[in-house]
Amino acid sequence: MLLEALGSALLGLALALAAGHRLPHRLPSRTLVLPTGVAGALFGAFVTHSALGAGHVIATLVGALVMAAALLSLLLRPARGRARQLTPYA
């Protein structure tokens, strides 16, 4: 259980670092992105481990990775570029 938690935290940190490196213009500051990735991975590992039980290490890490990606995606801002025109029912 301890190794699952440590592994999922490292996966969440790696995912947050990769997202911060790849999309710095669409994410808030790194001081928010890094803990969000780690917390999402730990929560995902907890939920997956609770649902499946012990002995499913790979599935727990996959669940941690999916939850971290989902939480990091909530931090994304719209891309700056052409302004979208908001016209209802046009």
Coordinates of C-alpha atoms in Angstrom, one line a residue:
M1 CA 0.0 0.0 0.0
L2 CA 2.8 2.4 0.9
L3 CA 4.6 1.7 -2.4
E4 CA 1.4 2.2 -4.3
A5 CA 0.9 5.6 -2.7
L6 CA 4.5 6.6 -3.4
G7 CA 4.3 5.4 -6.9
S8 CA 1.1 7.2 -7.6
A9 CA 2.4 10.4 -6.1
L10 CA 5.5 10.2 -8.3
L11 CA 3.3 9.5 -11.4
G12 CA 1.1 12.5 -10.5
L13 CA 4.2 14.7 -10.1
A14 CA 5.7 13.5 -13.4
L15 CA 2.4 14.1 -15.2
A16 CA 2.1 17.6 -13.7
L17 CA 5.7 18.4 -14.7
A18 CA 5.1 17.2 -18.2
A19 CA 1.9 19.2 -18.4
G20 CA 3.6 22.3 -17.0
H21 CA 6.4 21.9 -19.5
R22 CA 4.2 21.2 -22.5
L23 CA 1.4 23.7 -21.8
P24 CA 2.8 26.6 -19.7
H25 CA 0.6 29.2 -21.5
R26 CA -2.6 27.4 -20.8
L27 CA -2.0 26.5 -17.1
P28 CA -1.8 28.6 -14.0
S29 CA 1.4 28.8 -12.0
R30 CA 3.5 25.7 -11.2
T31 CA 2.8 26.2 -7.5
L32 CA -0.8 25.1 -8.2
V33 CA -0.2 22.6 -11.0
L34 CA 2.3 20.4 -9.2
P35 CA 0.2 19.8 -6.0
T36 CA -2.9 19.3 -8.1
G37 CA -1.2 16.5 -10.0
V38 CA 0.0 14.8 -6.9
A39 CA -3.3 15.1 -5.0
G40 CA -5.2 13.9 -8.0
A41 CA -3.0 10.8 -8.3
L42 CA -3.2 10.0 -4.6
F43 CA -7.0 10.4 -4.7
G44 CA -7.2 8.2 -7.8
A45 CA -5.0 5.6 -6.2
F46 CA -7.2 5.6 -3.1
V47 CA -10.4 5.2 -5.0
T48 CA -9.0 2.5 -7.3
H49 CA -7.5 0.6 -4.4
S50 CA -10.7 0.8 -2.4
A51 CA -12.7 -0.5 -5.4
L52 CA -10.4 -3.3 -6.4
G53 CA -8.7 -4.3 -3.2
A54 CA -5.1 -5.3 -2.6
G55 CA -3.1 -7.1 -5.3
H56 CA -4.0 -4.8 -8.2
V57 CA -0.9 -2.6 -8.3
I58 CA -0.9 -1.8 -12.0
A59 CA -4.7 -1.0 -12.1
T60 CA -4.2 1.2 -9.0
L61 CA -1.4 3.1 -10.8
V62 CA -3.5 3.5 -13.9
G63 CA -6.4 4.8 -11.8
A64 CA -4.1 7.3 -10.2
L65 CA -2.8 8.5 -13.6
V66 CA -6.3 8.9 -15.0
M67 CA -7.5 10.9 -12.0
A68 CA -4.4 13.1 -12.0
A69 CA -5.0 13.8 -15.7
A70 CA -8.6 14.6 -15.1
L71 CA -7.8 17.1 -12.3
L72 CA -5.1 18.7 -14.3
S73 CA -7.4 19.1 -17.3
L74 CA -9.7 21.2 -15.1
L75 CA -6.9 23.7 -14.7
L76 CA -6.6 24.4 -18.4
R77 CA -7.5 27.8 -19.8
P78 CA -8.8 28.4 -23.3
A79 CA -6.1 28.9 -25.9
R80 CA -5.4 32.5 -26.8
G81 CA -5.8 33.1 -30.4
R82 CA -8.7 34.2 -32.6
A83 CA -11.5 35.5 -30.5
R84 CA -14.6 33.5 -30.7
Q85 CA -17.8 35.4 -31.5
L86 CA -20.6 34.6 -29.2
T87 CA -23.8 34.8 -31.2
P88 CA -26.8 32.9 -29.9
Y89 CA -28.4 30.6 -32.5
A90 CA -26.7 32.1 -35.5

